[in-house]
Coordinates of C-alpha atoms and ligand atoms in Angstrom, one line a residue:
X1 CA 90.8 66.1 117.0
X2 CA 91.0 63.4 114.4
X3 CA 94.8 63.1 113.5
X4 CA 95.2 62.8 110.2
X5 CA 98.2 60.0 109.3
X6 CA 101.4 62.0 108.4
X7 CA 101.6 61.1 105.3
X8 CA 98.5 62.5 104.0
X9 CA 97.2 60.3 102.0
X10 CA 93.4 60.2 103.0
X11 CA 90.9 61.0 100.4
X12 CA 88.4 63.9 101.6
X13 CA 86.1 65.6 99.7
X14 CA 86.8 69.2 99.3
X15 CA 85.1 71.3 101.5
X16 CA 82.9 73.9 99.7
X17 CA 85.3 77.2 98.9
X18 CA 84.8 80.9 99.4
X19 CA 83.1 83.1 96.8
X20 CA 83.4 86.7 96.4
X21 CA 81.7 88.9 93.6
X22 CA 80.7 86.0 92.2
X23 CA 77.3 85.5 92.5
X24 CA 74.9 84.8 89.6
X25 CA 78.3 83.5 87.7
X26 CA 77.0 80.8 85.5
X27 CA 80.4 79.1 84.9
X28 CA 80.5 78.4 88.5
X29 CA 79.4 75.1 88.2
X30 CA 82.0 72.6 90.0
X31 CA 82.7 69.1 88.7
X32 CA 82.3 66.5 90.6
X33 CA 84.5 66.2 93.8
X34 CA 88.0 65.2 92.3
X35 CA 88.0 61.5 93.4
X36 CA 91.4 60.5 93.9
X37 CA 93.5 64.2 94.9
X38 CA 95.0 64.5 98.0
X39 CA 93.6 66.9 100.0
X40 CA 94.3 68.8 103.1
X41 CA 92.2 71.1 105.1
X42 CA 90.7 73.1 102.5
X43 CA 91.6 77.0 102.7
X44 CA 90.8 78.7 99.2
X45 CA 88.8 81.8 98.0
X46 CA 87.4 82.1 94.6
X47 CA 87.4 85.6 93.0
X48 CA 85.2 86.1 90.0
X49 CA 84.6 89.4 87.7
X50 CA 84.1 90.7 84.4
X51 CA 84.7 87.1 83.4
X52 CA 88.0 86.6 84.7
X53 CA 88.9 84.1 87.6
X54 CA 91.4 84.3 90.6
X55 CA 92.2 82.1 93.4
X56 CA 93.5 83.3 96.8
X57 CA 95.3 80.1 98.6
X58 CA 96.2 79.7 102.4
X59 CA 97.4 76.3 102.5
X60 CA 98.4 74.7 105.5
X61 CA 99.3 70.8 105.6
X62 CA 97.3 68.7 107.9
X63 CA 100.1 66.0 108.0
X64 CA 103.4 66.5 110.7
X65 CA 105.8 64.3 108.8
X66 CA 109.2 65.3 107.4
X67 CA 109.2 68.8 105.6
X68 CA 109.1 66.8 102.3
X69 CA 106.1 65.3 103.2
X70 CA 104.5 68.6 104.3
X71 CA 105.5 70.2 101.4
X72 CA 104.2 67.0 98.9
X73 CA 101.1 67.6 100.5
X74 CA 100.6 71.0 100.6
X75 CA 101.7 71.0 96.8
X76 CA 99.2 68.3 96.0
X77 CA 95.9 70.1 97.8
X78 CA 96.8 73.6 95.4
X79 CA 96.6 71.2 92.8
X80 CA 93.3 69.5 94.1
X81 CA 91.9 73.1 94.3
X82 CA 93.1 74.6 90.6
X83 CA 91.9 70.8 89.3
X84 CA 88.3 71.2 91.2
X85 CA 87.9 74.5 88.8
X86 CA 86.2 74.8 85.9
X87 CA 89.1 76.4 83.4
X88 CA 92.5 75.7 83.5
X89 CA 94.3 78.0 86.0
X90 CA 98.2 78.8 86.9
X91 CA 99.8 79.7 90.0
X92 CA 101.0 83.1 89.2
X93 CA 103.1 84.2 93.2
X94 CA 103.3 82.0 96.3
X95 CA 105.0 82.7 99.4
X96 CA 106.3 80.2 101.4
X97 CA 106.7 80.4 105.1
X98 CA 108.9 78.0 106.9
X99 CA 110.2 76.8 110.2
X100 CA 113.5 76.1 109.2
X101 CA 115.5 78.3 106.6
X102 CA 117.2 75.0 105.4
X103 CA 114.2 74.0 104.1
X104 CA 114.3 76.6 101.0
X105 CA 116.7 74.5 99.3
X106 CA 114.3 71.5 98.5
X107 CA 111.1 73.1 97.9
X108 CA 112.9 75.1 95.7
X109 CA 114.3 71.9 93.7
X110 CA 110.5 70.3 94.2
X111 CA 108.6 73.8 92.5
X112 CA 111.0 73.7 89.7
X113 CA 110.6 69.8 89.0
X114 CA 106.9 70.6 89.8
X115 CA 106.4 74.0 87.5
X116 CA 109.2 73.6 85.0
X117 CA 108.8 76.7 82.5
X118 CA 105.8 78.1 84.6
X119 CA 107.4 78.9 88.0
X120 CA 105.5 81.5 89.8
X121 CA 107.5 84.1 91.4
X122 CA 108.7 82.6 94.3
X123 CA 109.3 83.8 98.2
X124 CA 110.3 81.9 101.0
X125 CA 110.0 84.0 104.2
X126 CA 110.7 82.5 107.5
X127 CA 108.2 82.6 109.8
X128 CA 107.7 79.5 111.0
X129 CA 103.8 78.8 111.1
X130 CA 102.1 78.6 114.8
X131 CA 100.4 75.5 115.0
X132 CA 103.8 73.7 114.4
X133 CA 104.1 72.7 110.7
X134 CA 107.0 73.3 109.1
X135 CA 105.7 75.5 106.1
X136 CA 102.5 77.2 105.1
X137 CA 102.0 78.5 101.4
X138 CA 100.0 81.7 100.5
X139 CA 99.1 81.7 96.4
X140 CA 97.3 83.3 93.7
X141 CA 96.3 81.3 91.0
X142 CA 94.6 82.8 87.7
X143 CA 92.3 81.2 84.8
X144 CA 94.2 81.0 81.5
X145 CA 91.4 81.3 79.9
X146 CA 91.5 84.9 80.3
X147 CA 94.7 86.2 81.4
X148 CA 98.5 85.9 80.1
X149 CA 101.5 84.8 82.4
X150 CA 104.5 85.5 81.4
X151 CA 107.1 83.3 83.6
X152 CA 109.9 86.0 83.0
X153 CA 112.5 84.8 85.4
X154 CA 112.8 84.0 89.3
X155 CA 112.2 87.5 90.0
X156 CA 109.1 88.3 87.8
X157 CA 106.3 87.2 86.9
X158 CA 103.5 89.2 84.5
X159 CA 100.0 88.8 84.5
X160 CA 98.5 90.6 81.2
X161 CA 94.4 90.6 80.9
X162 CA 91.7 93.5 79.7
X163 CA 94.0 96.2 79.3
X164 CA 95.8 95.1 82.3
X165 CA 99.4 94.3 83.1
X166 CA 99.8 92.9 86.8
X167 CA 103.6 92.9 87.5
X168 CA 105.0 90.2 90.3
X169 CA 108.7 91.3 91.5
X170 CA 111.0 90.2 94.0
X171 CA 114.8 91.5 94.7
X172 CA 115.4 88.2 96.7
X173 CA 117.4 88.0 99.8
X174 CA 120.5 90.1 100.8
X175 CA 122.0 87.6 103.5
X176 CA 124.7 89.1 104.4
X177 CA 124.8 89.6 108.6
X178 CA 127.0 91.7 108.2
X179 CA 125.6 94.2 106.2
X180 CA 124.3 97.6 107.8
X181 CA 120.8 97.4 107.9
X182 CA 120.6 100.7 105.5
X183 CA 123.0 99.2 103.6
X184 CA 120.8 96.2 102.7
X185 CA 118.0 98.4 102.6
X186 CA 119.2 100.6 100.0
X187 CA 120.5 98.2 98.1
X188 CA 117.5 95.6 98.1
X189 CA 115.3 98.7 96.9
X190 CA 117.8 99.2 94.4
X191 CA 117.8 95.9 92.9
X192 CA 113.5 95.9 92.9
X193 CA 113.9 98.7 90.6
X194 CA 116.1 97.4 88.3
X195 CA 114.0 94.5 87.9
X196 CA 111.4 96.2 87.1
X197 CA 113.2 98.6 85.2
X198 CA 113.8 95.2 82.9
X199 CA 110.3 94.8 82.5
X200 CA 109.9 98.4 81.4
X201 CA 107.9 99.2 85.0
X202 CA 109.2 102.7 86.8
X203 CA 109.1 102.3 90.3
X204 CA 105.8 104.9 90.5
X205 CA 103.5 101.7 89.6
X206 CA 104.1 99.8 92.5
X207 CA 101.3 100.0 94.6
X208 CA 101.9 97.3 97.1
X209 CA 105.5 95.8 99.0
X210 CA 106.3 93.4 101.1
X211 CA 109.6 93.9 103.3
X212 CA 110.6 90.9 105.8
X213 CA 113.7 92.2 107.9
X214 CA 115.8 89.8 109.8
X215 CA 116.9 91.3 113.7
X216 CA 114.4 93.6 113.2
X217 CA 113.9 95.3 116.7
X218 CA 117.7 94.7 117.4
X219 CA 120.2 97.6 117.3
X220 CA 123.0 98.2 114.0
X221 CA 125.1 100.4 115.1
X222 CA 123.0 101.4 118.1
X223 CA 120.1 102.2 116.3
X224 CA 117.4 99.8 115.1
X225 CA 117.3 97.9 112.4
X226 CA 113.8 99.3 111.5
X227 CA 114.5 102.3 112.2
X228 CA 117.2 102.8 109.4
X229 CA 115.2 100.3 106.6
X230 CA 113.0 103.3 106.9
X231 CA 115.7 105.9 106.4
X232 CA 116.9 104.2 103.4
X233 CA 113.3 103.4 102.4
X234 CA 112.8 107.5 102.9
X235 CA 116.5 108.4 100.6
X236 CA 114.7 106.1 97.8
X237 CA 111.2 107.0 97.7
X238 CA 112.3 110.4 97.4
X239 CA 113.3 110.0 94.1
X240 CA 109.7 108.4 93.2
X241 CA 106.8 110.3 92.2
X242 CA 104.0 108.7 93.5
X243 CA 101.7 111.0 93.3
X244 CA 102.2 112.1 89.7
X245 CA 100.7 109.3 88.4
X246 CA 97.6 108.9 85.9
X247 CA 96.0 106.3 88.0
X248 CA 95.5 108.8 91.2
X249 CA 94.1 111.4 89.5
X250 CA 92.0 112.7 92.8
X251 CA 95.8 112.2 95.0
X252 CA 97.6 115.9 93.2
X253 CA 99.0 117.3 96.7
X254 CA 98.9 114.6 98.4
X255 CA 101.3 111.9 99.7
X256 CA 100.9 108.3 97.7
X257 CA 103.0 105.5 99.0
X258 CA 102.4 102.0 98.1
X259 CA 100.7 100.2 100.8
X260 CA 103.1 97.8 102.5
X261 CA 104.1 95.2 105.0
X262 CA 107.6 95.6 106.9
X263 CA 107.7 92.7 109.2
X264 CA 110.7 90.6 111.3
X265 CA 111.7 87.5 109.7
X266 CA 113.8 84.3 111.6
X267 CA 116.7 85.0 108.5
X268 CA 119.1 87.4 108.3
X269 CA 119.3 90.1 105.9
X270 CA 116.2 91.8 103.9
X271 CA 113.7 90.0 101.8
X272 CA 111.7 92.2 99.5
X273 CA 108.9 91.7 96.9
X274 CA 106.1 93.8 95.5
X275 CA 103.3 94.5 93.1
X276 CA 102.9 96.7 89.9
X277 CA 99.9 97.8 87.7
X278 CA 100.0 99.1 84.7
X279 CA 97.2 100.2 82.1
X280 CA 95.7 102.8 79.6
X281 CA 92.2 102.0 80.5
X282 CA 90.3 105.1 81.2
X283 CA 87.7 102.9 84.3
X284 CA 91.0 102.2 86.2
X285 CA 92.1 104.4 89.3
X286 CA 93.8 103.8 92.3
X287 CA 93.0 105.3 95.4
X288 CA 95.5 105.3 98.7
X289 CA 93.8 104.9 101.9
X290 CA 94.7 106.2 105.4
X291 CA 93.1 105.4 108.6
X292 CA 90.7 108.0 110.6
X293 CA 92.1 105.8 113.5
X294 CA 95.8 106.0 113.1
X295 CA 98.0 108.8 112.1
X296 CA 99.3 108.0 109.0
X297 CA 103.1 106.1 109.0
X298 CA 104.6 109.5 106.9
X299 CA 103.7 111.7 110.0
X300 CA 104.9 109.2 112.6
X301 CA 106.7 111.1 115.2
X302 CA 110.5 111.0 115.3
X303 CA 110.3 109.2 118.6
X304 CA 109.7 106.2 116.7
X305 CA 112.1 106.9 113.5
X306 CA 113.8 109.6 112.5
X307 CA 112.4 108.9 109.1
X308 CA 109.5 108.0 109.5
X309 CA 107.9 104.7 107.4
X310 CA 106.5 105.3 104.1
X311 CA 103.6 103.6 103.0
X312 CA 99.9 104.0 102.9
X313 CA 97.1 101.6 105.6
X314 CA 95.6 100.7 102.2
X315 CA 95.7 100.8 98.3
X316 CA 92.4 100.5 96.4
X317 CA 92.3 99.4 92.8
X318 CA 89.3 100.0 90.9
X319 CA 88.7 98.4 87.6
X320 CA 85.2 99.1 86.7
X321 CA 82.6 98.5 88.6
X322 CA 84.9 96.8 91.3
X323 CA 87.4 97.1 93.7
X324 CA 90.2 95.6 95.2
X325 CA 91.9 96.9 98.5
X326 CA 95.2 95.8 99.3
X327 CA 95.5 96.1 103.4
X328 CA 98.8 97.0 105.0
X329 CA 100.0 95.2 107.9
X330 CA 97.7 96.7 110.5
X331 CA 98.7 96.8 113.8
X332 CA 97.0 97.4 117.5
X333 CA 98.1 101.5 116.7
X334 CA 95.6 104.4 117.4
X335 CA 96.7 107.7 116.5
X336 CA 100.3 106.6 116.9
X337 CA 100.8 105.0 120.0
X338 CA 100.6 101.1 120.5
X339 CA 97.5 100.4 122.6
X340 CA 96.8 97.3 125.1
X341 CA 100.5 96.6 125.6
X342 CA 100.9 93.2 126.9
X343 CA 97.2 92.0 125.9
X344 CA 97.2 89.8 122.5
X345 CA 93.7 88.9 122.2
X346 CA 92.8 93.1 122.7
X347 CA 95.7 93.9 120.1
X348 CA 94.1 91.7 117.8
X349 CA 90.6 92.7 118.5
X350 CA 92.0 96.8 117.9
X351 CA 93.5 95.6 115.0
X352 CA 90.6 94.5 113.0
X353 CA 88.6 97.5 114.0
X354 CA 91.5 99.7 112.3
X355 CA 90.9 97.3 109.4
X356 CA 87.1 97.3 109.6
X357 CA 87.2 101.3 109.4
X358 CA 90.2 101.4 106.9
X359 CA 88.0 99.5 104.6
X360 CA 85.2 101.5 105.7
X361 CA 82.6 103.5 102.9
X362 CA 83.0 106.2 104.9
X363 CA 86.5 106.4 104.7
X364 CA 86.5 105.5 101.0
X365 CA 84.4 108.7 100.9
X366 CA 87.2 110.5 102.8
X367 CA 89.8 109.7 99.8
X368 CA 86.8 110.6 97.6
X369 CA 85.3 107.5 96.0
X370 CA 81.8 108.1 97.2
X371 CA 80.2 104.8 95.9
X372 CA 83.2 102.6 97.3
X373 CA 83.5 100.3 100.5
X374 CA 84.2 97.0 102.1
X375 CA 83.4 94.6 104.9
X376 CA 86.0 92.7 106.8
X377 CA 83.3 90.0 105.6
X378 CA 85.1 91.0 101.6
X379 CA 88.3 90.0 102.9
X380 CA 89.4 86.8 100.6
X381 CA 92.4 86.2 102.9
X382 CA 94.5 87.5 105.3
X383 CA 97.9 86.5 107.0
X384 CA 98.0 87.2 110.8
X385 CA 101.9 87.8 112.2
X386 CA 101.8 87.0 115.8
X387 CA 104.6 87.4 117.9
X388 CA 105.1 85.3 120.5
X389 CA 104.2 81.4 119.7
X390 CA 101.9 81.4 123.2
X391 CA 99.1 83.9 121.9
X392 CA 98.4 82.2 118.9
X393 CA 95.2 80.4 120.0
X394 CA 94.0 83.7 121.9
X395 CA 95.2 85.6 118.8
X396 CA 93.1 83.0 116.3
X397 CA 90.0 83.1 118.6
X398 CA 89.2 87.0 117.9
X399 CA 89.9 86.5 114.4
X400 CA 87.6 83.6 113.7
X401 CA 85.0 85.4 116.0
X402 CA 84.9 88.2 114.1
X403 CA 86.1 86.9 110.3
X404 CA 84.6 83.5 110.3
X405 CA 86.0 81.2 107.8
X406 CA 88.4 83.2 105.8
X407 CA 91.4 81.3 104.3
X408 CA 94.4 82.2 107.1
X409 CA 97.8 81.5 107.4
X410 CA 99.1 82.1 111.3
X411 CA 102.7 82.8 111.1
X412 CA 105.4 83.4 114.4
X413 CA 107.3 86.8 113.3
X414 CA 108.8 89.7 115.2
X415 CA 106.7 92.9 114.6
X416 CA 108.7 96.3 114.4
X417 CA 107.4 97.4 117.6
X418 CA 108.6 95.7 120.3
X419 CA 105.4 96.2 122.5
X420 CA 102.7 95.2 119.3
X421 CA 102.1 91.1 119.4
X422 CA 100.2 90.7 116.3
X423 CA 100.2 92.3 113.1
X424 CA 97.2 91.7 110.4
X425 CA 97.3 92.1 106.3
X426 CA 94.6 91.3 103.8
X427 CA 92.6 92.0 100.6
X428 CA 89.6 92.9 100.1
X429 CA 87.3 92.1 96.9
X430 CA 84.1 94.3 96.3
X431 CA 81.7 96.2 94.1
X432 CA 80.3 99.4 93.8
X433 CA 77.6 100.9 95.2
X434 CA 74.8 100.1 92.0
X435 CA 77.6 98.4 90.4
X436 CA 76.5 94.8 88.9
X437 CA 78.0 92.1 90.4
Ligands
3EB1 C1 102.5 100.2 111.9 O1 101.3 100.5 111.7 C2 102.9 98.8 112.1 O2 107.3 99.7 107.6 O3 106.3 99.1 105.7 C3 102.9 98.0 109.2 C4 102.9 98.0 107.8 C5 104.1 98.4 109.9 C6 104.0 98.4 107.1 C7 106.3 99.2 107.0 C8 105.2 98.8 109.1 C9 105.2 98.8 107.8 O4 103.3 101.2 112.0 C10 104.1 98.4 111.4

């Protein structure tokens, strides 16, 4: 391995970046390597349709120094990588995962010197990243050219372009130790609503939600802290009508949940954020996905919670001729019992076959989108929760065999199983079947 000085202050060229839907795009043209950025290992996909542009970032910092350090450079390589483009883009949601909760205080002063007026909504989840450094970032960054952000507060961010309202919301973090975990629950889903409530967005158009529990196999009360986030996550999605919306027209009957991610985090207390759409275009549908694989988390057996979770393996988004497909943390689950208990590398392996066949045509056929379908190949990035610090190599080995090269952030967090070692979201970009590219 060549170590990189700490500081990070080499010069490297950037490394070419990811491309999906974009082919044939004649604004692709790159200018010249940006002499003079600083630039860590390059870990970037570039989405391209309909003439708009989007960035998915995994950035991991090459250097070891101090967290300052660390968090200079990784700052300074999203730069590099928004700079390299060729129209002006913003950073619209980032999450940060740290080693040390302590560490929230200065990045937070650092991205407010840093973004000023434009902050992107901001989450600092810790999980402290497996190959040692003391934070990772996950973005999104959009062209300007075509969209509207609107930097509403710390809590939400809107991204407005063709007919299209994108809404970023966070409830941020109920600390408290003390606090019953349904208590938290309840109220962190409470506050998520009113935020979006301020931004004129019911709860119903949230389509995907993020939920990093502290303690989250350990017992409140005697029962598990899990176990009653999903009762209060039940008592509130009760009063939500999911499936009454315009956007899943083909979904009357059935059971809509927004795809999600409920995952332990080294903090106490509950750390929420999600996603909204909104839109009066007519080529716009939604479509949740459940897994032929897995029995879907509404009809869990009571074994595992007497209220079961509630969310779906997968929400699609179609806009046109193409599709996005947000993937819920996916686990090493068939029908509804953990499989290769003890066995990391075969956890992982299961889990990207539950992907691969989530994501499946076939399956998009199942929720009736006949022309719909994706590859793990499609996937722009993915984060990869493993469990114990020790599999992470073994863990990383399947997924590069099978994913390749797609941007990655590796983080250490408890999954709500105690027997499942790795846990595996994503999103995948793709077209239709005749659609143009
Ligand atoms: C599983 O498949 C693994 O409670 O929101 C994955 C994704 C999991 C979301 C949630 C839980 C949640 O049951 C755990």
């Amino acid at each position: 391995m060549n170590a990189p000085n700490h500081t990070a202050t080499g010069v490297r060229p950037l490394s070419p970046d990811r491309r999906l839907l974009d082919a044939g795009s004649s604004n692709g043209t790159h200018p010249a390597s940006s002499a003079g950025a600083v630039l860590g290992r390059q870990h970037h996909t570039v989405i391209g349709y309909d003439g708009l542009k989007r960035l998915a970032l995994m950035v991991t910092p090459e250097g070891d120094g101090a967290f300052r350090d660390q968090l200079w450079e990784v700052m300074s390589t999203i730069r590099a990588i928004l700079l390299e483009q060729a129209e002006p883009m913003t950073l619209t949601t980032q999450t940060v995962f740290l080693r040390d909760a302590a560490d929230a205080e200065a990045a937070t002063k650092l991205f407010e010197a840093y973004h000023g007026e434009r902050m992107p909504l901001t989450v600092f989840v810790v999980q402290p990243p497996c190959d040692g450094k003391r934070l990772a970032i996950e973005a999104w960054a959009i062209s300007t050219q075509s969209a509207q952000v609107d930097y509403v507060g710390p809590h939400l961010v809107t991204v407005s372009h063709d007919g299209l309202r994108w809404v970023h919301a966070s409830a941020g973090t109920l600390r408290q130790p003390e606090g019953s975990s349904f208590d938290q629950s309840a109220a962190l889903f409470g506050q998520l609503a009113s935020t979006l409530r301020g931004a004129g967005v019911p709860f119903e158009d949230v389509v995907r939600v993020w939920l990093y529990q502290g303690n989250i196999t350990e017992p409140d009360a005697g029962i598990e802290r899990y176990r009653e986030l999903n009762r209060a996550r039940t008592e509130f999605f009760a009063g939500v009508a999911f499936d009454e919306l315009k956007l899943v027209p083909k979904c009357r009957g059935r059971t809509v949940y927004p795809a999600s991610t409920g995952i332990g985090t080294l903090e106490h207390g509950l750390t929420t954020t999600c996603m909204a759409l909104q839109t009066n275009r007519n080529d716009v549908e939604l479509l949740p996905l459940e897994n032929p694989l897995q029995t879907s988390s509404f009809d869990y057996p009571e074994c595992y919670s007497i209220k079961s979770p509630k969310f779906s393996r997968a929400m699609a988004v179609r806009i046109g001729q193409h599709v996005t497909t947000w993937v819920s943390g996916t686990a090493s689950i068939v029908d509804s019992e953990t499989v290769h208990v003890g066995d990391a590398a075969k956890q992982t392996d299961q889990t990207l076959t539950n992907i691969e066949q989530l994501i499946a045509a076939e399956n998009f056929a199942r929720g009736g989108w006949q022309d719909a379908g994706a590859e793990l190949a499609d996937l722009a990035k993915i984060r990869v929760y493993v469990k114990n610090p020790d599999d992470y190599e073994a863990v990383r080995g399947v997924c590069e065999q099978r994913l390749g090269e797609v941007p990655a952030i590796y983080a250490v967090a408890d999954v709500c199983r105690p027997d499942l070692l790795v846990e595996i979201e994503g999103v995948a970009f793709s077209s239709l079947k005749g659609g143009a590219a």
